[in-house]
N, CA, C and O atoms as a MOPAC input file, in Angstrom:
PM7 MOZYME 1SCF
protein

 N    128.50100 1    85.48400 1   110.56200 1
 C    127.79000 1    86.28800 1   109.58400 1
 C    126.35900 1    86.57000 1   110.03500 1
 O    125.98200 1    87.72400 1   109.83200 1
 N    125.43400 1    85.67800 1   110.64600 1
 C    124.34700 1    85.59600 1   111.02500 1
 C    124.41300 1    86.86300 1   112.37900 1
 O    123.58500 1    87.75100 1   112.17100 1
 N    125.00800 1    87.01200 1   113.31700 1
 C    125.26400 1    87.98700 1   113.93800 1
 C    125.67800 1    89.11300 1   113.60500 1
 O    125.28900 1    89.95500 1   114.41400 1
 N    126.73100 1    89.84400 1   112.20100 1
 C    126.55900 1    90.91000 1   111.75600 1
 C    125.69200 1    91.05900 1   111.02200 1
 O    125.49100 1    92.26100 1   110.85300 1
 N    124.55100 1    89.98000 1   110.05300 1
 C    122.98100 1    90.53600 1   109.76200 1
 C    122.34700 1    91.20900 1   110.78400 1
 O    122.00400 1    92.38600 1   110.67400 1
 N    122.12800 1    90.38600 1   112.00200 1
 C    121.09000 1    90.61200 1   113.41700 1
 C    121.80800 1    91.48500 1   113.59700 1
 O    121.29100 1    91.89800 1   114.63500 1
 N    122.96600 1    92.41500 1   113.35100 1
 C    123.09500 1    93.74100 1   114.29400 1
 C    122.75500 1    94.99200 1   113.61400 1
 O    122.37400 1    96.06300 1   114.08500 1
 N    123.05300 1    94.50100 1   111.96500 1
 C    121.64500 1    95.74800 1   111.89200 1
 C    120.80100 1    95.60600 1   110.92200 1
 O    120.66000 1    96.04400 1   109.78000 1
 N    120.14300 1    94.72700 1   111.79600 1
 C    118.39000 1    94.62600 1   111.84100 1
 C    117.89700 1    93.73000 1   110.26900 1
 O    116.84400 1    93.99700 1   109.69100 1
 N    118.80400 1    92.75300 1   109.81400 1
 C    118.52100 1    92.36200 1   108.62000 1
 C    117.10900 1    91.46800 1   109.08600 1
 O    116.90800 1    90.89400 1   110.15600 1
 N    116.40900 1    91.54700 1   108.14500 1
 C    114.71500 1    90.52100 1   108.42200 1
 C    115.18600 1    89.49900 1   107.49300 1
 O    115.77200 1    89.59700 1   106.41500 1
 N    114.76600 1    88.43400 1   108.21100 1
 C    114.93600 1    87.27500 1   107.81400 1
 C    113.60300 1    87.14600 1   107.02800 1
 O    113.47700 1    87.20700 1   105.80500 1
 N    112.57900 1    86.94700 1   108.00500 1
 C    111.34800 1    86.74400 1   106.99600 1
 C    110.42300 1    88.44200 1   106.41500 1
 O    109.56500 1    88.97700 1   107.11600 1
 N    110.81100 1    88.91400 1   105.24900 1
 C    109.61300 1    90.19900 1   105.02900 1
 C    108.52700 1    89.86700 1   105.43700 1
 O    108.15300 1    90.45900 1   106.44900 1
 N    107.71400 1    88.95100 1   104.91900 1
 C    106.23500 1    88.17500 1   105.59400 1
 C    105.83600 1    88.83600 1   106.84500 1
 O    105.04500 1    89.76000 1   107.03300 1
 N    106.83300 1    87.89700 1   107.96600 1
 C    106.22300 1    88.35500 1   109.19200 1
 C    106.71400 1    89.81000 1   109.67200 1
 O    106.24200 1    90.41900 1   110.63200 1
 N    107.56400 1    90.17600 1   108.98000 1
 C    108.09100 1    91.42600 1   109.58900 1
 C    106.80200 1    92.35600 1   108.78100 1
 O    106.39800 1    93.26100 1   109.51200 1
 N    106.19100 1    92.29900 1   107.60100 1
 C    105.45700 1    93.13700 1   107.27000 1
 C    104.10500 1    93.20700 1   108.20100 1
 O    103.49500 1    94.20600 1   108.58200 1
 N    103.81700 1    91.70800 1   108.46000 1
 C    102.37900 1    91.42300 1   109.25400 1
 C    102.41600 1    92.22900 1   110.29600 1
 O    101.46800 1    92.97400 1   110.54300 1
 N    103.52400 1    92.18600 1   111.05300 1
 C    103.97100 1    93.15400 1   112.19500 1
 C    103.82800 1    94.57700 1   111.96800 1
 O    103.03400 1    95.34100 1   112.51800 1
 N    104.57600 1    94.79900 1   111.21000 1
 C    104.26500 1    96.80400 1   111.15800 1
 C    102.82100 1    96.59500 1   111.03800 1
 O    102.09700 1    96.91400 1   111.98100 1
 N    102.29300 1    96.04800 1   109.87600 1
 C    100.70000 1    96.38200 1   110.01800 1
 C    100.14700 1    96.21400 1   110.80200 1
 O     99.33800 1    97.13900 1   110.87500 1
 N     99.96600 1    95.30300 1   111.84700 1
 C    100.27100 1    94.67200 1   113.26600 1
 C    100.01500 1    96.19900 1   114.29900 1
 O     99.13400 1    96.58900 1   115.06500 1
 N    101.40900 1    96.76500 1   113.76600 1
 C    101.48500 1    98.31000 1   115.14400 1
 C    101.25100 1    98.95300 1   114.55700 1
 O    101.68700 1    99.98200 1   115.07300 1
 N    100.62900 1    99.29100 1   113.35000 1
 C    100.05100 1   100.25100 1   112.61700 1
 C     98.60600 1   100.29100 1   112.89400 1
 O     98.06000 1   101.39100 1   112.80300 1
 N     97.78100 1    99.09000 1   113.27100 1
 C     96.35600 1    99.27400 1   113.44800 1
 C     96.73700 1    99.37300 1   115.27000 1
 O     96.17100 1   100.09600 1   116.09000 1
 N     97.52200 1    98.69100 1   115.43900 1
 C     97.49500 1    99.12400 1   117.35100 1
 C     97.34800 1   100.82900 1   117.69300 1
 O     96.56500 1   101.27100 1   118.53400 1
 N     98.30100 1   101.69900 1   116.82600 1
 C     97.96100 1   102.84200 1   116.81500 1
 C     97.20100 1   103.41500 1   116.33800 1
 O     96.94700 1   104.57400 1   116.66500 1
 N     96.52900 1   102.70000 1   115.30000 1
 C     94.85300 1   103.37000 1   114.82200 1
 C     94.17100 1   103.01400 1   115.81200 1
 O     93.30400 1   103.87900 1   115.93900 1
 N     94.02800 1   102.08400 1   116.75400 1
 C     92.95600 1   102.18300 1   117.41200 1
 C     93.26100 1   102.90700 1   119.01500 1
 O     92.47400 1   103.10000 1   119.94200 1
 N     94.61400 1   103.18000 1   118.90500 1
 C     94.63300 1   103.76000 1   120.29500 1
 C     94.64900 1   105.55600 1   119.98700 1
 O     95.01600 1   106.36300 1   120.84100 1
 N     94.10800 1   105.98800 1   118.41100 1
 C     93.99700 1   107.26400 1   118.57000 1
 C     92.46200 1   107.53300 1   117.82700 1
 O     92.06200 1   108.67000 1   117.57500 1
 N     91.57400 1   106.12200 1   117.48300 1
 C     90.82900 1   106.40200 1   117.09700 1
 C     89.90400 1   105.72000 1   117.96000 1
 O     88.72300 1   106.05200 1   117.86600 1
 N     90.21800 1   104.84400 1   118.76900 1
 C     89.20000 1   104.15800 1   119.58300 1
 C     88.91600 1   103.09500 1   119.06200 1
 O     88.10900 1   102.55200 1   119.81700 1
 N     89.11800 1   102.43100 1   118.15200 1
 C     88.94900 1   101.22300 1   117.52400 1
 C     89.49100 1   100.88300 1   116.55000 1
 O     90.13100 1   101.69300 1   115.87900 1
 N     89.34600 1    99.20800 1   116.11400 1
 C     90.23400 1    98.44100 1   114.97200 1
 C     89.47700 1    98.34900 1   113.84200 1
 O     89.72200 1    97.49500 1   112.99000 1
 N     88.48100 1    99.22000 1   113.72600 1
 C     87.78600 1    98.95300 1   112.15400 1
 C     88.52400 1    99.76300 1   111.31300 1
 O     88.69600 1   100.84200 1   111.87900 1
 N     88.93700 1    99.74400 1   110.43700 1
 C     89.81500 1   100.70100 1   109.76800 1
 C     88.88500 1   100.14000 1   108.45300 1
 O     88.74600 1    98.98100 1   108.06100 1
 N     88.18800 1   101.64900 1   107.82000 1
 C     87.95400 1   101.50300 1   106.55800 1
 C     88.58600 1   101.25900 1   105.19400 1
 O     89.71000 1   100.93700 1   105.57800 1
 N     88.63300 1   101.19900 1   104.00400 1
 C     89.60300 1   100.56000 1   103.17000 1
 C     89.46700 1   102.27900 1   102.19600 1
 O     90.20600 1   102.61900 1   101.27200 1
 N     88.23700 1   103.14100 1   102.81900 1
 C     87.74300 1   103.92900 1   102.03700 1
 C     88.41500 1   105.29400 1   102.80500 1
 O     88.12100 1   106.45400 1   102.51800 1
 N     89.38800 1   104.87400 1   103.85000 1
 C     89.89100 1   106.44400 1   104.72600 1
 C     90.99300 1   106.33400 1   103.98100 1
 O     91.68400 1   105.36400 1   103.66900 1
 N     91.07300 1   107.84800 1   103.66800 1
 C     92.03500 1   108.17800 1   102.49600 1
 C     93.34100 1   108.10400 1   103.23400 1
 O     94.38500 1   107.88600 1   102.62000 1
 N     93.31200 1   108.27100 1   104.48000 1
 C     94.62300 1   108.55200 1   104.90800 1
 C     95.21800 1   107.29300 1   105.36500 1
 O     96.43800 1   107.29800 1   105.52600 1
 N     94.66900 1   106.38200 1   105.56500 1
 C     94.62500 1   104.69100 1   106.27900 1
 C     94.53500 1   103.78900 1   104.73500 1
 O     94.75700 1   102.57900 1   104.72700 1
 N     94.30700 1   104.28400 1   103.91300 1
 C     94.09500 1   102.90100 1   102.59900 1
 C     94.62100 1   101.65800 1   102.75300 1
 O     93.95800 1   100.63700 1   102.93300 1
 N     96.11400 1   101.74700 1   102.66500 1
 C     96.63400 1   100.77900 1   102.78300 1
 C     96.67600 1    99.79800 1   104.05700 1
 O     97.08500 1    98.66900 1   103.78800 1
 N     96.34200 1   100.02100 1   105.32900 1
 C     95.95700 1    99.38500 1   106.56200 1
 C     94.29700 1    99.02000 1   106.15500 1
 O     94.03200 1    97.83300 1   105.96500 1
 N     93.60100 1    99.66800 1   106.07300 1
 C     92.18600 1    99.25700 1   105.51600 1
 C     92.10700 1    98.38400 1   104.50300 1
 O     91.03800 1    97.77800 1   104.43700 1
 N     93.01700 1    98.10600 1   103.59400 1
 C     93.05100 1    96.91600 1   103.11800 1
 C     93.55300 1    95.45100 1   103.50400 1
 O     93.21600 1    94.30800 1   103.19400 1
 N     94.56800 1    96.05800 1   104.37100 1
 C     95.10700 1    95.08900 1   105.20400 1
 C     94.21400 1    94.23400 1   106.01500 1
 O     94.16500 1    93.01300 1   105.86400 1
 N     93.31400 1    95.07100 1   107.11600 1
 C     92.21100 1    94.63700 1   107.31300 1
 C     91.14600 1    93.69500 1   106.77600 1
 O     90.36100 1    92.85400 1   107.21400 1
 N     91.45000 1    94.17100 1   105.76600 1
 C     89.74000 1    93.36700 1   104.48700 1
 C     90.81000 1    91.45100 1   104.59800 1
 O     90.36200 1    90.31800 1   104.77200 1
 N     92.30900 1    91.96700 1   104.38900 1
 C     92.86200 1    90.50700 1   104.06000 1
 C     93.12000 1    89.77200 1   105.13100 1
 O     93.45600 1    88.62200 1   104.84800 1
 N     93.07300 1    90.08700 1   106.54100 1
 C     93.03300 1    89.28600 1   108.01000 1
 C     91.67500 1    88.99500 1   108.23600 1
 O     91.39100 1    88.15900 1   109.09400 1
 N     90.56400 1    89.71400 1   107.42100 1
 C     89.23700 1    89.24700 1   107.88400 1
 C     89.25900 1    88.17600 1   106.65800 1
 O     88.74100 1    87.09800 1   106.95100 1
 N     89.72100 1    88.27800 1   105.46400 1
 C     89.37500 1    86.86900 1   104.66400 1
 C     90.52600 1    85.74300 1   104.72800 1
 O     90.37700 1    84.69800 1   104.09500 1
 N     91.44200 1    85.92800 1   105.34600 1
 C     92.39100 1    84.73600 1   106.10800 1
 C     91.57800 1    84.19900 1   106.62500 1
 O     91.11200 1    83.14600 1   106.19100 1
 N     91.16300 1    84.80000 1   107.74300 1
 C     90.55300 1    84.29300 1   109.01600 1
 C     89.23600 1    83.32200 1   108.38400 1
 O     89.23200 1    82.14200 1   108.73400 1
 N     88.28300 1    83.73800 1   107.59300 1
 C     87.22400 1    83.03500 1   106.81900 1
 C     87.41100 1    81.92300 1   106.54800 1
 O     86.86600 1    80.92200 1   107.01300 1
 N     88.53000 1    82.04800 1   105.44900 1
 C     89.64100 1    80.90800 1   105.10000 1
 C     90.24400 1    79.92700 1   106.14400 1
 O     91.11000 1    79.06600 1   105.98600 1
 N     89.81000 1    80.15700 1   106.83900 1
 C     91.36300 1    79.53900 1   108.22900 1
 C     92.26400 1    79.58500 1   107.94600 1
 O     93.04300 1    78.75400 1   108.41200 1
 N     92.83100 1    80.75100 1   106.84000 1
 C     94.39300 1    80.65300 1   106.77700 1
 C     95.42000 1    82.06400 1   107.78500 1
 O     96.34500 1    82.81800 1   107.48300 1
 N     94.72800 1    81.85500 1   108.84400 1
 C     95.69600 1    82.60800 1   109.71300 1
 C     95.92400 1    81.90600 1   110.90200 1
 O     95.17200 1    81.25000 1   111.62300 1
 N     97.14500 1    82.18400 1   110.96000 1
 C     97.27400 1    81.33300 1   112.12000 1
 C     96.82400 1    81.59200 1   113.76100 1
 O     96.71600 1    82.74900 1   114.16700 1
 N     96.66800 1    80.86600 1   114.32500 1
 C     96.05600 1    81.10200 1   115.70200 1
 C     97.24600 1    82.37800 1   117.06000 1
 O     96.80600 1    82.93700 1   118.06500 1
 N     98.50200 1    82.43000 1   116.59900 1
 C     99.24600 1    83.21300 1   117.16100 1
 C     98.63300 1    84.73200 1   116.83100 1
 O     98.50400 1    85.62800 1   117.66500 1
 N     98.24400 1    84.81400 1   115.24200 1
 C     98.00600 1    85.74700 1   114.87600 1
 C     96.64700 1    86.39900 1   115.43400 1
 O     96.41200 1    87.58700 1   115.65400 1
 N     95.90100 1    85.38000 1   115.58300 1
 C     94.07100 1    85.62300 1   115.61400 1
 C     94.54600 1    85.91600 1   116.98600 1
 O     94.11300 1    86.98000 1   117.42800 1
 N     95.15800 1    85.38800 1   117.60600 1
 C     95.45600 1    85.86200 1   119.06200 1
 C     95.70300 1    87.37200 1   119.48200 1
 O     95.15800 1    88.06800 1   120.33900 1
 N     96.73000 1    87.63500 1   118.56200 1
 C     97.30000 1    88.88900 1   118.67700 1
 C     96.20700 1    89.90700 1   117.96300 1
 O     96.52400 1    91.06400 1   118.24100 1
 N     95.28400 1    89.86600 1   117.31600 1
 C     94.05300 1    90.95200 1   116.85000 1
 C     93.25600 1    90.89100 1   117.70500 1
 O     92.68300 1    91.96600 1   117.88900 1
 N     92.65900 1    89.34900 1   118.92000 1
 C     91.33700 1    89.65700 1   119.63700 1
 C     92.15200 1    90.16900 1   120.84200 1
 O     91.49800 1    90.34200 1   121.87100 1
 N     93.95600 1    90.53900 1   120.90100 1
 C     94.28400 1    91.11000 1   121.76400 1
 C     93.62300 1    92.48200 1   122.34800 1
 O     93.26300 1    92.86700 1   123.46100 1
 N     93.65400 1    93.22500 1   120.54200 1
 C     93.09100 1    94.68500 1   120.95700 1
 C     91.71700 1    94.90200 1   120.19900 1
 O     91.33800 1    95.90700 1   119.59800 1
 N     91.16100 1    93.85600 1   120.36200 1
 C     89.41200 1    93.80300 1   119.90700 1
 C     89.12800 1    94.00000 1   118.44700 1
 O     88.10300 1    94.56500 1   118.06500 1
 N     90.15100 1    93.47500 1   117.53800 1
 C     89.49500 1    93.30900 1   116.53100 1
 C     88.43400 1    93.05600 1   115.95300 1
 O     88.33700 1    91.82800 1   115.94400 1
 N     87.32800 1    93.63600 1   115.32000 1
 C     86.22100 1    93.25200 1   114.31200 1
 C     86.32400 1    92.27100 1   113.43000 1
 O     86.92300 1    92.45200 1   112.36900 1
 N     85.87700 1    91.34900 1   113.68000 1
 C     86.33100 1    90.18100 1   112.56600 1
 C     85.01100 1    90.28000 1   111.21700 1
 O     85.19400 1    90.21800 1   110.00200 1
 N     83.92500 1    90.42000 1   111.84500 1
 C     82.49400 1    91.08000 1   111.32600 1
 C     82.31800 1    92.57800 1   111.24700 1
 O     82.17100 1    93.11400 1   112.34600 1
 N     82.30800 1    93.05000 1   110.62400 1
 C     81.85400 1    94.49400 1   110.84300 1
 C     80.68200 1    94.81700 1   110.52100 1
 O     80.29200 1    95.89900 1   110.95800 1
 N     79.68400 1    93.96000 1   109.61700 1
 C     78.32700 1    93.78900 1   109.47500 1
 C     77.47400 1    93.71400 1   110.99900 1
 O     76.64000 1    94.37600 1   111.61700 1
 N     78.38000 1    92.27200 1   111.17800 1
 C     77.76400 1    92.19000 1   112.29400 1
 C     78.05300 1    92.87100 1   113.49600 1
 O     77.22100 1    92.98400 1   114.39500 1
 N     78.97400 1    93.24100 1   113.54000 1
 C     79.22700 1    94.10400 1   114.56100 1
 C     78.29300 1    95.53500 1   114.59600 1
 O     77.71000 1    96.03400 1   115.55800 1
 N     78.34800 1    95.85800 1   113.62600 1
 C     77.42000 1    97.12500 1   113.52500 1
 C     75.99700 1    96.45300 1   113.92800 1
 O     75.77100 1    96.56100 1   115.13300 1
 N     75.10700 1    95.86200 1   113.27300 1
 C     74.05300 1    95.21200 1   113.69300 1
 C     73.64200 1    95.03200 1   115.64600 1
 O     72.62500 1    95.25700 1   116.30100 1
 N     75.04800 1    94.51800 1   116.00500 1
 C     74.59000 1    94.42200 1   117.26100 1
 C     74.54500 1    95.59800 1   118.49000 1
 O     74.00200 1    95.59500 1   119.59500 1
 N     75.38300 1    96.62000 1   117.76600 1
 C     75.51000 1    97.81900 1   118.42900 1
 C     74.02500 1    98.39200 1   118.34700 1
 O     73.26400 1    98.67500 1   119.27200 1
 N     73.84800 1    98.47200 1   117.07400 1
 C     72.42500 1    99.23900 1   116.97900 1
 C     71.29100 1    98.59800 1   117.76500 1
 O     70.42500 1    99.18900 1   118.41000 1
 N     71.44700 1    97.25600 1   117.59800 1
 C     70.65700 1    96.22000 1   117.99800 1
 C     70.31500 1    96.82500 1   119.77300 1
 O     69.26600 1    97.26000 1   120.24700 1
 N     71.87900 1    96.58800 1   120.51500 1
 C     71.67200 1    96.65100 1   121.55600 1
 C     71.49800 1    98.35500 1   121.73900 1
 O     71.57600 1    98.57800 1   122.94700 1
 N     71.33400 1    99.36300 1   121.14200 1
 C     71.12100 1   100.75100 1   121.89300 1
 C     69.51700 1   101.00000 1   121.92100 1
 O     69.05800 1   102.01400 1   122.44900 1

């Protein structure tokens, strides 16, 4: 039975299968926008921009796990965006 679930495509966990699309959903925001800041306020991104706001307050929390934090400083996630902005300006 476990093999006709896995053949088509039953998810065992929604959780991680959702973390994931959102996951390749900001991979492709930033490979057509140049970066992983995704506002919560771009009308067309809302729902990833919120997503965002909740991996930056996991992370605060320490409630993300280190596979995960792995996989965001893969493609340069902003964990700060205060500060991140600050140091850009800082350094130009």
């Amino acid at each position: 039975r476990i093999q006709q679930l896995n053949s088509i495509g039953f998810v065992w966990d929604p959780w991680d299968h959702s973390w994931n699309e959102n996951f390749n959903q900001l991979c492709a925001f930033k490979a057509q926008h140049g970066h992983s800041n995704v506002s919560q306020n771009d009308t067309q991104n809302k729902s990833l921009g919120r997503w965002v706001i909740r991996q930056r307050m996991f992370y605060k929390k320490n409630a993300l796990s280190s596979d995960r934090i792995q996989q965001l400083n893969s493609i340069g996630f902003i964990w700060d965006p205060f500060d991140h902005t600050w140091n850009k300006h800082f350094n130009q």
